N, CA and C of each residue as an Amber inpcrd file, in Angstrom:
protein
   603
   3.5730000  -3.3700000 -25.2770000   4.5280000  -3.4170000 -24.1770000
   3.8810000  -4.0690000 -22.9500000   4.7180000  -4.8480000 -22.3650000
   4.1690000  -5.6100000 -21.0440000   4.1500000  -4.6740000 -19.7510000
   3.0890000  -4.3420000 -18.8050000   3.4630000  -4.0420000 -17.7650000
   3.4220000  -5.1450000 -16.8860000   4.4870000  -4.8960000 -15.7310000
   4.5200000  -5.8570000 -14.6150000   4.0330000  -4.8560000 -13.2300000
   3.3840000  -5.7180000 -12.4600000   2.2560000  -5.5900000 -11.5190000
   3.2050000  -6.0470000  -9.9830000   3.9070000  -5.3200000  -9.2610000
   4.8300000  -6.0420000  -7.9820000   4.1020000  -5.6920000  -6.8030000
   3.1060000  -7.3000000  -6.7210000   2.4990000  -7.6880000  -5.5070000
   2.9800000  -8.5880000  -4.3650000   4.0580000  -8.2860000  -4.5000000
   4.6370000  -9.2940000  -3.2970000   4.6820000  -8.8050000  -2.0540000
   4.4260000  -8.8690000  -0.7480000   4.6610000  -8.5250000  -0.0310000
   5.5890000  -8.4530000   1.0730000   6.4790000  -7.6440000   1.7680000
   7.3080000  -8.1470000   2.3960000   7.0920000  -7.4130000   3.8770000
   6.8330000  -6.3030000   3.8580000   6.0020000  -5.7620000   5.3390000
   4.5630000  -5.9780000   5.4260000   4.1780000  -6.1920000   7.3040000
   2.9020000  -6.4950000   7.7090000   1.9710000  -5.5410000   7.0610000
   1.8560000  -4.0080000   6.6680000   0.9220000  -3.0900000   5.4740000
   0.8760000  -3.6460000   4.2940000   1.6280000  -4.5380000   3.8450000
   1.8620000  -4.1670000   2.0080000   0.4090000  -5.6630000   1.7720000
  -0.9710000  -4.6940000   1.5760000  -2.2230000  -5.5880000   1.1320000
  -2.1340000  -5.2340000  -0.0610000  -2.3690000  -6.2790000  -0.7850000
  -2.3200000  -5.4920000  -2.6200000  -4.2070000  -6.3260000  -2.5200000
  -4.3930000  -6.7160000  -1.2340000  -5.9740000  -7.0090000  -1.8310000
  -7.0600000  -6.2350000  -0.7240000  -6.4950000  -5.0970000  -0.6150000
  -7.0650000  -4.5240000   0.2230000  -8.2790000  -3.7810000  -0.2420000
  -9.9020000  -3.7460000   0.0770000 -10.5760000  -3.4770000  -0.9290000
 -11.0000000  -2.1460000  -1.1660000 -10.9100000  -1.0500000  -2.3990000
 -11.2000000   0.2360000  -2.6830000 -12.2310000   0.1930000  -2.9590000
 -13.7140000   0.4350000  -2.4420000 -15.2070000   0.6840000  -2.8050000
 -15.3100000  -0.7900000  -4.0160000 -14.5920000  -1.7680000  -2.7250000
 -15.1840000  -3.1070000  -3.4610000 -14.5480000  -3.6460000  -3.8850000
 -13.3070000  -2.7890000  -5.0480000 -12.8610000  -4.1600000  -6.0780000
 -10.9630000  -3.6530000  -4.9890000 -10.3300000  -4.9280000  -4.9250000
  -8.7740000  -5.1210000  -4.4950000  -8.0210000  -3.5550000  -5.3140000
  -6.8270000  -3.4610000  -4.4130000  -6.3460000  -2.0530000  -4.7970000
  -5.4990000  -2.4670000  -6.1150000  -5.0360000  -4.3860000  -6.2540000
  -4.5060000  -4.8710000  -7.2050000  -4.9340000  -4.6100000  -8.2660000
  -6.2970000  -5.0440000  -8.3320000  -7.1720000  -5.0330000  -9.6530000
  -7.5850000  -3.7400000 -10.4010000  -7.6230000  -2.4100000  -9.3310000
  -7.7720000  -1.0970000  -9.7290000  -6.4910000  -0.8680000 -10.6700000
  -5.1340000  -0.9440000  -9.9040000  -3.8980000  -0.7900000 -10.9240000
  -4.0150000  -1.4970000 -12.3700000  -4.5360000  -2.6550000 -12.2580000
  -4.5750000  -3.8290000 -13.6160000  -5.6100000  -2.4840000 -14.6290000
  -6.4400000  -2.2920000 -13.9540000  -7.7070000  -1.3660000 -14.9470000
  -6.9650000  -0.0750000 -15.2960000  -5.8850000   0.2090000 -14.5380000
  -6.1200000   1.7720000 -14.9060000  -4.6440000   1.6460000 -15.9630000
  -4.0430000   0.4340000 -15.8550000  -3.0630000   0.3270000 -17.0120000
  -3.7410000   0.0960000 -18.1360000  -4.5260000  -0.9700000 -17.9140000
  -5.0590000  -1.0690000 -19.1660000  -5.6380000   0.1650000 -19.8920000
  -5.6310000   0.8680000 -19.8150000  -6.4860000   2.1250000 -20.0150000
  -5.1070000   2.8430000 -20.6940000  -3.8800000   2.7080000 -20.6530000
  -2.3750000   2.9790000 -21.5230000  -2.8720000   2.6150000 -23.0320000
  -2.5970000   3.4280000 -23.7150000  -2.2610000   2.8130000 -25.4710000
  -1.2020000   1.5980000 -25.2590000  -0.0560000   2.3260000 -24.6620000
   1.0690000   1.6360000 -24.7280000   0.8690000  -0.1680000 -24.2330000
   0.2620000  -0.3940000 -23.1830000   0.1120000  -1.5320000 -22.1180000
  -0.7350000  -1.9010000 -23.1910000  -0.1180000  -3.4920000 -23.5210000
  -1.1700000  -4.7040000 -24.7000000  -1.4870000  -5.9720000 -23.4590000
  -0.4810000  -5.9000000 -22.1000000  -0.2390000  -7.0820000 -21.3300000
  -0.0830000  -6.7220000 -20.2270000  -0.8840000  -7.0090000 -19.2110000
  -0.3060000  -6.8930000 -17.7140000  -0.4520000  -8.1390000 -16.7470000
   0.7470000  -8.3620000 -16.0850000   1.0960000  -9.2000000 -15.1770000
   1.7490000  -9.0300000 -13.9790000   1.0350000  -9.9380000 -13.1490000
   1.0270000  -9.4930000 -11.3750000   2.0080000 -10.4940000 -10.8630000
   2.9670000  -9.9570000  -9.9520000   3.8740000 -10.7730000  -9.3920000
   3.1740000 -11.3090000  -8.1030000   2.8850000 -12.6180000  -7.8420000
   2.6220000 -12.3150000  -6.4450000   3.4800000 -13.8080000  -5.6270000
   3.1710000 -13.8340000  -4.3860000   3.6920000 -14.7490000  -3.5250000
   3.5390000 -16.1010000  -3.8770000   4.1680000 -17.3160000  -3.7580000
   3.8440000 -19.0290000  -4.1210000   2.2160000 -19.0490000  -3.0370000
   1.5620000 -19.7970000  -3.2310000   0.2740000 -19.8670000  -2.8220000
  -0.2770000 -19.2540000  -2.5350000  -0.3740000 -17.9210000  -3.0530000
  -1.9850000 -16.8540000  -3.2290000  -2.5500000 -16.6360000  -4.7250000
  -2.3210000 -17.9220000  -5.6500000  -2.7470000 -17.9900000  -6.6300000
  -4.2360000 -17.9480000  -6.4620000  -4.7210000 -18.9250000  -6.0140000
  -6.0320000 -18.8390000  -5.9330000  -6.8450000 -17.3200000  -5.2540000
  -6.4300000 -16.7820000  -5.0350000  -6.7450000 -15.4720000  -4.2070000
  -6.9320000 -14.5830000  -5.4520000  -5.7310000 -14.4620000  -6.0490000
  -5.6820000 -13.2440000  -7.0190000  -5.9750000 -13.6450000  -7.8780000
  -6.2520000 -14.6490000  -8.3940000  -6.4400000 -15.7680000  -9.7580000
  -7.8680000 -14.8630000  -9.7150000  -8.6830000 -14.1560000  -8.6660000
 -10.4230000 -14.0480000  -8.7300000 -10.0700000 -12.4890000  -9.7160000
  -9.1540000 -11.9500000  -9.2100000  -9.0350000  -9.7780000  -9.2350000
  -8.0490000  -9.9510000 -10.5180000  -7.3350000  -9.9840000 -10.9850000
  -6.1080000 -10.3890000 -11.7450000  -6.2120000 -11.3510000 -13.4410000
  -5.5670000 -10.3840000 -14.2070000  -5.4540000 -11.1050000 -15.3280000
  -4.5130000 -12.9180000 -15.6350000  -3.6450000 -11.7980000 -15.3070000
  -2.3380000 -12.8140000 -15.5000000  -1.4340000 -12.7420000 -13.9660000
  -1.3460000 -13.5320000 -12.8890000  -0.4600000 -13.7900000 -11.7280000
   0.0620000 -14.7530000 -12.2030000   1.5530000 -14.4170000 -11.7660000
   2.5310000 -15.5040000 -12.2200000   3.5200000 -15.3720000 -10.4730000
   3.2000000 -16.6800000  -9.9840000   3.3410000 -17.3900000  -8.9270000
   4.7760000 -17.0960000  -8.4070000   5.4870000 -17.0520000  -7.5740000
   6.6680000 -17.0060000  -7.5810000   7.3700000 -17.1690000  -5.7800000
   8.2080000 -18.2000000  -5.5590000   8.7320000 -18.5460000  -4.2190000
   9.9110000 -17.7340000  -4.1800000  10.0010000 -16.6340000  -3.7870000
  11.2920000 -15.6120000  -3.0200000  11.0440000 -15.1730000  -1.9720000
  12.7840000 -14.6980000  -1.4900000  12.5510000 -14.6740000   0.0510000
  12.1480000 -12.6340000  -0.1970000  12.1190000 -12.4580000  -1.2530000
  11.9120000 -10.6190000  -1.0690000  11.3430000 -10.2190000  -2.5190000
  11.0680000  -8.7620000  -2.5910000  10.9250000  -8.0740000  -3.9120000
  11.7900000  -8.0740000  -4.7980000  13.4060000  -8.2280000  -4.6320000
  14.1800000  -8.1680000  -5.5940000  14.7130000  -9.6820000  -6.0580000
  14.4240000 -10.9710000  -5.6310000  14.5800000 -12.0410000  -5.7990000
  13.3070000 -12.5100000  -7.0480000  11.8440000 -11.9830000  -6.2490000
  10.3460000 -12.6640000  -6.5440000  10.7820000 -11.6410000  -8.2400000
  11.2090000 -10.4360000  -8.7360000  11.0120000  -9.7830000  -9.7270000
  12.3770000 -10.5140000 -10.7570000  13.5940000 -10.7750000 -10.1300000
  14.4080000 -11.4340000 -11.1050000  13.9810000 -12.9690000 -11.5170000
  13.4090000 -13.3980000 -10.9670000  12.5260000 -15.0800000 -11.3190000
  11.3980000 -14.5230000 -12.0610000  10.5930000 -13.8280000 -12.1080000
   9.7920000 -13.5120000 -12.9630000   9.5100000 -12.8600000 -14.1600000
  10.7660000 -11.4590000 -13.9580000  10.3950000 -10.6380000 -15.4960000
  11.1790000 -11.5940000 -16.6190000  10.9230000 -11.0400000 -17.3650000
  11.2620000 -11.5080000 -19.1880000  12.5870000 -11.6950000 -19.2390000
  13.3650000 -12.1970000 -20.4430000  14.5980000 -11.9030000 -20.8030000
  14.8040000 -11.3600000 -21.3830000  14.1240000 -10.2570000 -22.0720000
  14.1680000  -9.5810000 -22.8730000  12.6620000  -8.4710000 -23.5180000
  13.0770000  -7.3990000 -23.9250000  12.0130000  -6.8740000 -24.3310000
  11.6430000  -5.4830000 -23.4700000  10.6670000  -4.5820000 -23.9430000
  11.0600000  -3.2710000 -22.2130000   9.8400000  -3.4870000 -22.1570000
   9.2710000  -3.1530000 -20.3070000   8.5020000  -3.2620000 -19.5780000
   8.4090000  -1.9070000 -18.8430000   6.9560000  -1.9240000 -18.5780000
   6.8300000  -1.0310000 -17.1590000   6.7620000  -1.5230000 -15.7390000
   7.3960000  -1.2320000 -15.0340000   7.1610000  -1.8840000 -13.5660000
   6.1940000  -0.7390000 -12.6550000   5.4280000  -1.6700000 -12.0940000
   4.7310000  -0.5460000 -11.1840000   4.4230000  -1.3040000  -9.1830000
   3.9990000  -0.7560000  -8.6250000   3.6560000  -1.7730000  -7.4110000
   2.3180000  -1.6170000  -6.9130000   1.8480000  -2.7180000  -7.1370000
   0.4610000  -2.7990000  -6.6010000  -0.5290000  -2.3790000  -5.9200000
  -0.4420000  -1.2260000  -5.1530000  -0.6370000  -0.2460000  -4.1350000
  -0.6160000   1.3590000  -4.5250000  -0.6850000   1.1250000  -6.0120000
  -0.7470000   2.5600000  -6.7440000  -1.7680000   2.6400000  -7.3440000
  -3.2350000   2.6070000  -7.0790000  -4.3800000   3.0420000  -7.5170000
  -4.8030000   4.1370000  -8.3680000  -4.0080000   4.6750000  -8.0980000
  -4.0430000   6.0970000  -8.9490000  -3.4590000   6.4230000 -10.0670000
  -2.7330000   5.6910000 -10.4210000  -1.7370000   5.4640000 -11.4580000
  -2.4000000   6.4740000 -13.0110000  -1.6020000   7.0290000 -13.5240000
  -2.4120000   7.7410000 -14.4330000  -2.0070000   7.2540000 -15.6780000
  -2.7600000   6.6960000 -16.6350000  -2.6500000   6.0910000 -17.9580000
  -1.8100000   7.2350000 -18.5240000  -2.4230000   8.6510000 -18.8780000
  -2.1070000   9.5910000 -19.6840000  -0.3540000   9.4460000 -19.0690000
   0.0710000   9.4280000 -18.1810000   1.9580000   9.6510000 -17.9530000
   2.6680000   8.5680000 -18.2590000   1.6200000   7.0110000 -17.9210000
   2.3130000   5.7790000 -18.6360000   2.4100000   6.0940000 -20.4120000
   1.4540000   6.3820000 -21.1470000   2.1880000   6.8560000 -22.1320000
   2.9770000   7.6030000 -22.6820000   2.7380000   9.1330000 -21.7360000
   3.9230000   9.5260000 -22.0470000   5.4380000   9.0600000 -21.8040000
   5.4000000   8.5210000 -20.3620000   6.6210000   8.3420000 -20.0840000
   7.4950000   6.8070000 -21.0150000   6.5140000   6.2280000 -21.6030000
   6.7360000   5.1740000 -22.8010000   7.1890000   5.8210000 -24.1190000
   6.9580000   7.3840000 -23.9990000   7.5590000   7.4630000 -25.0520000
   9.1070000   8.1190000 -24.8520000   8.6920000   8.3380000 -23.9400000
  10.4850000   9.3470000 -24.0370000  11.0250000   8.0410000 -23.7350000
  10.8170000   7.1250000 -23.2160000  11.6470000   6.0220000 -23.0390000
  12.4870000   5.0090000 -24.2390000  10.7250000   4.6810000 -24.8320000
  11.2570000   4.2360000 -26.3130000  12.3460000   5.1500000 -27.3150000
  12.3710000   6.5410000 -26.8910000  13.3980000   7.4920000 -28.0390000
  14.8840000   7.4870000 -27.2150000  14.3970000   6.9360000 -26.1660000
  16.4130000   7.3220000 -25.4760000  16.9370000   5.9970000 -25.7590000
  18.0940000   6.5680000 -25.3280000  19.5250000   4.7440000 -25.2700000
  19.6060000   4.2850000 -24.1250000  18.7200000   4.8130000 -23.1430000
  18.9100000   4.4360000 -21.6190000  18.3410000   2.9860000 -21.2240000
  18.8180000   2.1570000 -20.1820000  18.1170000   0.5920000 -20.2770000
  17.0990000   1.3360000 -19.0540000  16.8540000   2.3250000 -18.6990000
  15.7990000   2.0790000 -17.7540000  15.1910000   3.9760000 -17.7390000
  14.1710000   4.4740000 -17.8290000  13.7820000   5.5950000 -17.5360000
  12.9920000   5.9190000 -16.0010000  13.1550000   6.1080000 -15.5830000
  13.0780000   6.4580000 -13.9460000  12.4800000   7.7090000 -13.0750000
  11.5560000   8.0940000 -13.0550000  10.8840000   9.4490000 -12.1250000
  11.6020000   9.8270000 -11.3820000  12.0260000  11.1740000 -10.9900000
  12.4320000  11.6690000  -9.8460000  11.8330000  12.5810000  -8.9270000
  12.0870000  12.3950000  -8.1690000  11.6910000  13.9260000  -7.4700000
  12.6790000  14.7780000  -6.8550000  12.6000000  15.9280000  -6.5660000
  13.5490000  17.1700000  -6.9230000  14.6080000  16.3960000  -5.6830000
  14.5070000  15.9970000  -4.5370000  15.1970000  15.1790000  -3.4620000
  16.2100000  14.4450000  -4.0560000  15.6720000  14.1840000  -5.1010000
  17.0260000  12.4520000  -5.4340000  16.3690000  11.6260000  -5.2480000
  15.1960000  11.2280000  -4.7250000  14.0170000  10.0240000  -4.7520000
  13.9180000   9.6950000  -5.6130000  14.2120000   8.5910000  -6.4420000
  13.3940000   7.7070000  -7.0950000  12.5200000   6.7330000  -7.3740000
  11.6180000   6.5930000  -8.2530000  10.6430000   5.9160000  -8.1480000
  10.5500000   5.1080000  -8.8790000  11.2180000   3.7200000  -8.3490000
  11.7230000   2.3950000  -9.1730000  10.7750000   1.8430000  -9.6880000
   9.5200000   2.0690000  -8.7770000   8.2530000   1.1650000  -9.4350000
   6.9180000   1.8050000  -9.9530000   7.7480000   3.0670000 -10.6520000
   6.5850000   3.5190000 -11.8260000   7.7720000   3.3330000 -12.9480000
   8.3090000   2.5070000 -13.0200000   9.5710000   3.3590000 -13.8810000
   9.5100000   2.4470000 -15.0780000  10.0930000   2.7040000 -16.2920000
  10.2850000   1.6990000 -17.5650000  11.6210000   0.8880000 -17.7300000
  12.0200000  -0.0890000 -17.8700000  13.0140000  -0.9850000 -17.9990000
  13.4620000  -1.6160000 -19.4860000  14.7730000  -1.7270000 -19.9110000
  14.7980000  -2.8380000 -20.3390000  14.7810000  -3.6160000 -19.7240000
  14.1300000  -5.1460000 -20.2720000  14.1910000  -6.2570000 -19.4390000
  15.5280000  -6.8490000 -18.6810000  16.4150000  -7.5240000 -20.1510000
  17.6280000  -7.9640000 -19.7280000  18.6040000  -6.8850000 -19.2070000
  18.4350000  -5.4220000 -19.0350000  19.3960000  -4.8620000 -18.1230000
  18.8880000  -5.2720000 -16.7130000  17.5770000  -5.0910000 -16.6760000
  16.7450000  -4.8780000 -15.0900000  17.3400000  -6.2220000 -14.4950000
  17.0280000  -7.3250000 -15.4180000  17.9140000  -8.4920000 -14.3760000
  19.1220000  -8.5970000 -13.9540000  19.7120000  -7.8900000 -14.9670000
  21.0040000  -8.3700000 -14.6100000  21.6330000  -7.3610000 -13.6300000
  21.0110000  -5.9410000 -13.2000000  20.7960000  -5.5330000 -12.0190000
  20.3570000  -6.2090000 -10.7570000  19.2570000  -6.5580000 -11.3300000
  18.5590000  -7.6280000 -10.0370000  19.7060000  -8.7580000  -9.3670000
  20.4420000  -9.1730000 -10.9270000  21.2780000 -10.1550000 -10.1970000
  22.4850000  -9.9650000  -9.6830000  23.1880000  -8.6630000  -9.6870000
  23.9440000  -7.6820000  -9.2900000  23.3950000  -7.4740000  -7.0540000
  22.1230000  -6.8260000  -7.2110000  21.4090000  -7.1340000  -5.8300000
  21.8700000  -7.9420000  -5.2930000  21.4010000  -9.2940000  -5.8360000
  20.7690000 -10.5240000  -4.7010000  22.4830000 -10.8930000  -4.3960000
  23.4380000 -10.8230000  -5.1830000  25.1640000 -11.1870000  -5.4180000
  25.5090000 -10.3150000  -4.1320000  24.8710000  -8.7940000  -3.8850000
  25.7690000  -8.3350000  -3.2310000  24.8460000  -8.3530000  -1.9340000
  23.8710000  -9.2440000  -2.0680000  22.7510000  -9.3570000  -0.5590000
  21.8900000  -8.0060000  -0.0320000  21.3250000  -7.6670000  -1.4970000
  20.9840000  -5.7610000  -1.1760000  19.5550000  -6.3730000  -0.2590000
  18.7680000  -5.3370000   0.0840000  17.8050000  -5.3300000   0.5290000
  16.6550000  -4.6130000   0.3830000  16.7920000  -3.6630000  -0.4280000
  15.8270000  -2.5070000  -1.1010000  15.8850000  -2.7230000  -2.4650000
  14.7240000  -2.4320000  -3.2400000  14.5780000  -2.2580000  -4.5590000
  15.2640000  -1.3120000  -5.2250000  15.4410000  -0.9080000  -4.0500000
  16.2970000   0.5890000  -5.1240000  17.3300000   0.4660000  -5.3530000
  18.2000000  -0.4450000  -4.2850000  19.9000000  -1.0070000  -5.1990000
  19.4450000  -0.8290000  -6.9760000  19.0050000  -1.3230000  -7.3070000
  19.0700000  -1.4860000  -8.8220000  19.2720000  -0.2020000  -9.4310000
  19.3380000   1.1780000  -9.4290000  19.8280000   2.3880000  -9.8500000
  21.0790000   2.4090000  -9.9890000  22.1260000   1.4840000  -8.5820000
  23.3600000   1.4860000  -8.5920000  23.9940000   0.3120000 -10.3390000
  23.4030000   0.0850000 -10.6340000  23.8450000  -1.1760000 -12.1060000
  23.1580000  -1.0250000 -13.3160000  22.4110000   0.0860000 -13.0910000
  21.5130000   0.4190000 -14.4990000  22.1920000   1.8770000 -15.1830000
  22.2350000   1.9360000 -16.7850000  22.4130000   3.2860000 -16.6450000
  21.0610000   3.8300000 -17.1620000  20.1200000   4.7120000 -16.4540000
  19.1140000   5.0430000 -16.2240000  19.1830000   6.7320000 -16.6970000
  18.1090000   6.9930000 -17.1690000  17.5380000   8.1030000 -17.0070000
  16.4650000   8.9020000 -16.5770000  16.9170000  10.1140000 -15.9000000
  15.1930000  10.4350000 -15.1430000  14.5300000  11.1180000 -15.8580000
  13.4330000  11.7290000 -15.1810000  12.5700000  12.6300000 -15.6710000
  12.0370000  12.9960000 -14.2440000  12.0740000  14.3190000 -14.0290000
  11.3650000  15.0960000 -13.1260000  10.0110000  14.9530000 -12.6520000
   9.8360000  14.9100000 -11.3280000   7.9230000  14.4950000 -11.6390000
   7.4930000  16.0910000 -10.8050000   8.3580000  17.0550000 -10.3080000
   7.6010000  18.3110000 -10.4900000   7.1850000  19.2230000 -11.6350000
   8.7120000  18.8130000 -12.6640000   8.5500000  19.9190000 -13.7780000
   6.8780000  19.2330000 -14.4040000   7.1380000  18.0370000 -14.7970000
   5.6950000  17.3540000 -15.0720000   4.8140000  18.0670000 -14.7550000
   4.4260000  17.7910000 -13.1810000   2.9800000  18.1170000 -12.8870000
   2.9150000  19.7980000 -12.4860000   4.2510000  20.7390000 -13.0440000
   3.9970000  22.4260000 -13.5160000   3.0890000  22.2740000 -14.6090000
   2.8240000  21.2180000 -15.7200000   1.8830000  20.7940000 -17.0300000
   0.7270000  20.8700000 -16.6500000   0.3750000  19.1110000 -15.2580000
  -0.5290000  18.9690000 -15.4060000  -0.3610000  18.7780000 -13.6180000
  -0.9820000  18.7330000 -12.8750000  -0.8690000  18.4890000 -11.4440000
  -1.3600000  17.1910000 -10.8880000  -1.9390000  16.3250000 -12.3160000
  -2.5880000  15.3600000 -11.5110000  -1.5840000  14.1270000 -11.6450000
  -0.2260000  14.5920000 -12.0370000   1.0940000  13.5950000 -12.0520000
   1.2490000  13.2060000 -10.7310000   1.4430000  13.8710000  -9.8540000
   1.8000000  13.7010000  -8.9410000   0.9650000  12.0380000  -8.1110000
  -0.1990000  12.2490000  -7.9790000  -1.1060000  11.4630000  -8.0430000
  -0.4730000  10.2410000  -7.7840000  -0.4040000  10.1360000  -9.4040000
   0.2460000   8.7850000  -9.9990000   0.9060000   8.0160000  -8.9680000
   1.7100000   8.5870000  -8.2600000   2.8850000   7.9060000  -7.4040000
   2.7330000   7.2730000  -6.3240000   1.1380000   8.1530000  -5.7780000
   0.5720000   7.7530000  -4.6140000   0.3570000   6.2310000  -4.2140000
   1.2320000   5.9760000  -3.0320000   0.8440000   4.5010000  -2.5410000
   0.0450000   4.4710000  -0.8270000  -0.9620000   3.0000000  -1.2250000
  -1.4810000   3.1670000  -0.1240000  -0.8640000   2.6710000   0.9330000
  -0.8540000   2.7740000   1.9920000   0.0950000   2.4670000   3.2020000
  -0.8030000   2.3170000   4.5360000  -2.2140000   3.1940000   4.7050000
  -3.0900000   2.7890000   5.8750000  -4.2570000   2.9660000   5.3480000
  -5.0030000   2.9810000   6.4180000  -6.6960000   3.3620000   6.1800000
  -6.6480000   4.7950000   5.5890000  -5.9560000   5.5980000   6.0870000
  -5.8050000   7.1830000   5.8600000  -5.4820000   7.6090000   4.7380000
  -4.7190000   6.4350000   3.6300000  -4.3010000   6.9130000   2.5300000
  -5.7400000   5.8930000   2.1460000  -6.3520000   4.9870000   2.2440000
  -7.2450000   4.2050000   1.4940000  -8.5370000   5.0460000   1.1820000
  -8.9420000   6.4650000   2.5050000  -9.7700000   6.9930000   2.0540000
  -9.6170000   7.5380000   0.9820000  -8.1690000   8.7430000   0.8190000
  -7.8680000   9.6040000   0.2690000  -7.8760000   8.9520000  -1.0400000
  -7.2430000   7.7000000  -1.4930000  -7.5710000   7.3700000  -3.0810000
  -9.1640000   7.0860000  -3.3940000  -9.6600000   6.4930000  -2.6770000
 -10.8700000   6.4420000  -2.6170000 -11.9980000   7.4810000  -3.3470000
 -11.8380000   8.9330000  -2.3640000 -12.2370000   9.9710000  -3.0690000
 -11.5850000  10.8230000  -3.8800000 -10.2740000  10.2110000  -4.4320000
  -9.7470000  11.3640000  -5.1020000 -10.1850000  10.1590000  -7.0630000
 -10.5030000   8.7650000  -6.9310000 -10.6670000   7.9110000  -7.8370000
 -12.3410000   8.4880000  -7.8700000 -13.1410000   8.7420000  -6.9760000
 -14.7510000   9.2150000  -7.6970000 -14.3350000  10.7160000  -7.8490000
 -13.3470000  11.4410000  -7.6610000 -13.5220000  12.6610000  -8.0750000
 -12.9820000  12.8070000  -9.9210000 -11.8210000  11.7650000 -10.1260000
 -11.5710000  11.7770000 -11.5770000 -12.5860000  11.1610000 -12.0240000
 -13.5700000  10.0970000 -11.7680000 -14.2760000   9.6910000 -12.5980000
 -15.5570000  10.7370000 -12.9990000 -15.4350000  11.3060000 -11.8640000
 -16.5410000  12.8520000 -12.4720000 -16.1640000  14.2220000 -13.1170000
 -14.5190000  13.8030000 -13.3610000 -14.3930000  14.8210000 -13.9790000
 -13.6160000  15.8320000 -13.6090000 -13.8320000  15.8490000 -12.1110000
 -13.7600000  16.9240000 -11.2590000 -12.2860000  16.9720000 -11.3790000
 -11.4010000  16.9830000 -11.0360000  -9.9740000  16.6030000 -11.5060000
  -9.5080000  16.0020000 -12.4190000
């Protein structure tokens, strides 16, 4: 299964090469998918001329001229086939829930499986897709001039999954979701990424 990598930026915060004890917060997400059974492929969306930038951190960037996130992702994903979408700024991302959540996905009829949280929040960009529904959502968006990623819930029929009952299992779900947004969250993944690598969590 392909994951897709959404590095585009559209606010003055959103660094997907911002550096975590060295390596880009991009390239941490690329490693910690790979680390999925499920994930054979991962690919990074990013802006028309920061090829050479990410071309250094990055497997596969596939280039793309849009004026936003929901334009740069319908020019780029597949026509077919299911994907994981995630956004670049999730360091923490936990392999062990990308597979699980690949599997309840692969057993339902739903074109898209989707995290929630107990609010009604959803979390479009940990979530699994079919391909050709996700576009043709996407192209549903850009038709009706949306402006958030999250229009796309309104044209999918989707299913969730809870991300408290989850982490009642295991607590380090939650994690997963975490995006960085300042220096303040850059420490906090920082030491919470040498505390899993020791174990400690």
């Amino acid at each position: 299964m392909r994951a897709y990598i959404l590095a585009f930026p559209e606010k003055r915060w959103e660094s997907y090469l911002t550096p975590l004890d060295e390596d880009p917060l991009v390239k941490i997400v690329e490693q910690r998918l790979r680390m999925a059974k499920r994930i054979d492929k991962v690919y990074t969306i990013i802006r028309k001329g920061q090829l050479k930038r990410f071309s250094l951190h990055v497997s596969n960037p596939v280039e793309v001229k849009a004026k936003n996130k929901i334009e740069a992702l319908y020019k780029a994903l597949p026509a077919s086939g299911e994907l994981l979408l995630v956004e670049g700024n999730m360091p923490l991302i936990m392999p062990f829930l990308v597979n699980y959540l690949s599997t309840l996905f692969l057993d339902s009829d739903s074109e898209a499986l989707i995290p929630s949280w107990s609010d009604g929040t959803l979390e479009v960009t940990h979530a699994f897709y079919d391909a050709k529904a996700l576009k043709s959502a996407l192209e549903a968006c850009l038709a009706e001039n949306e402006k958030k990623l999250s229009c796309i819930k309104e044209y999918l029929d989707y299913e969730t999954v809870s991300i408290e009952e989850l982490a009642k299992k295991n607590p380090k779900v939650t994690l997963s979701f975490f995006k960085v947004k300042s220096s303040f969250d850059l420490r906090f993944a920082e030491e919470t990424l040498k505390k899993i690598e020791r174990g400690d969590i």
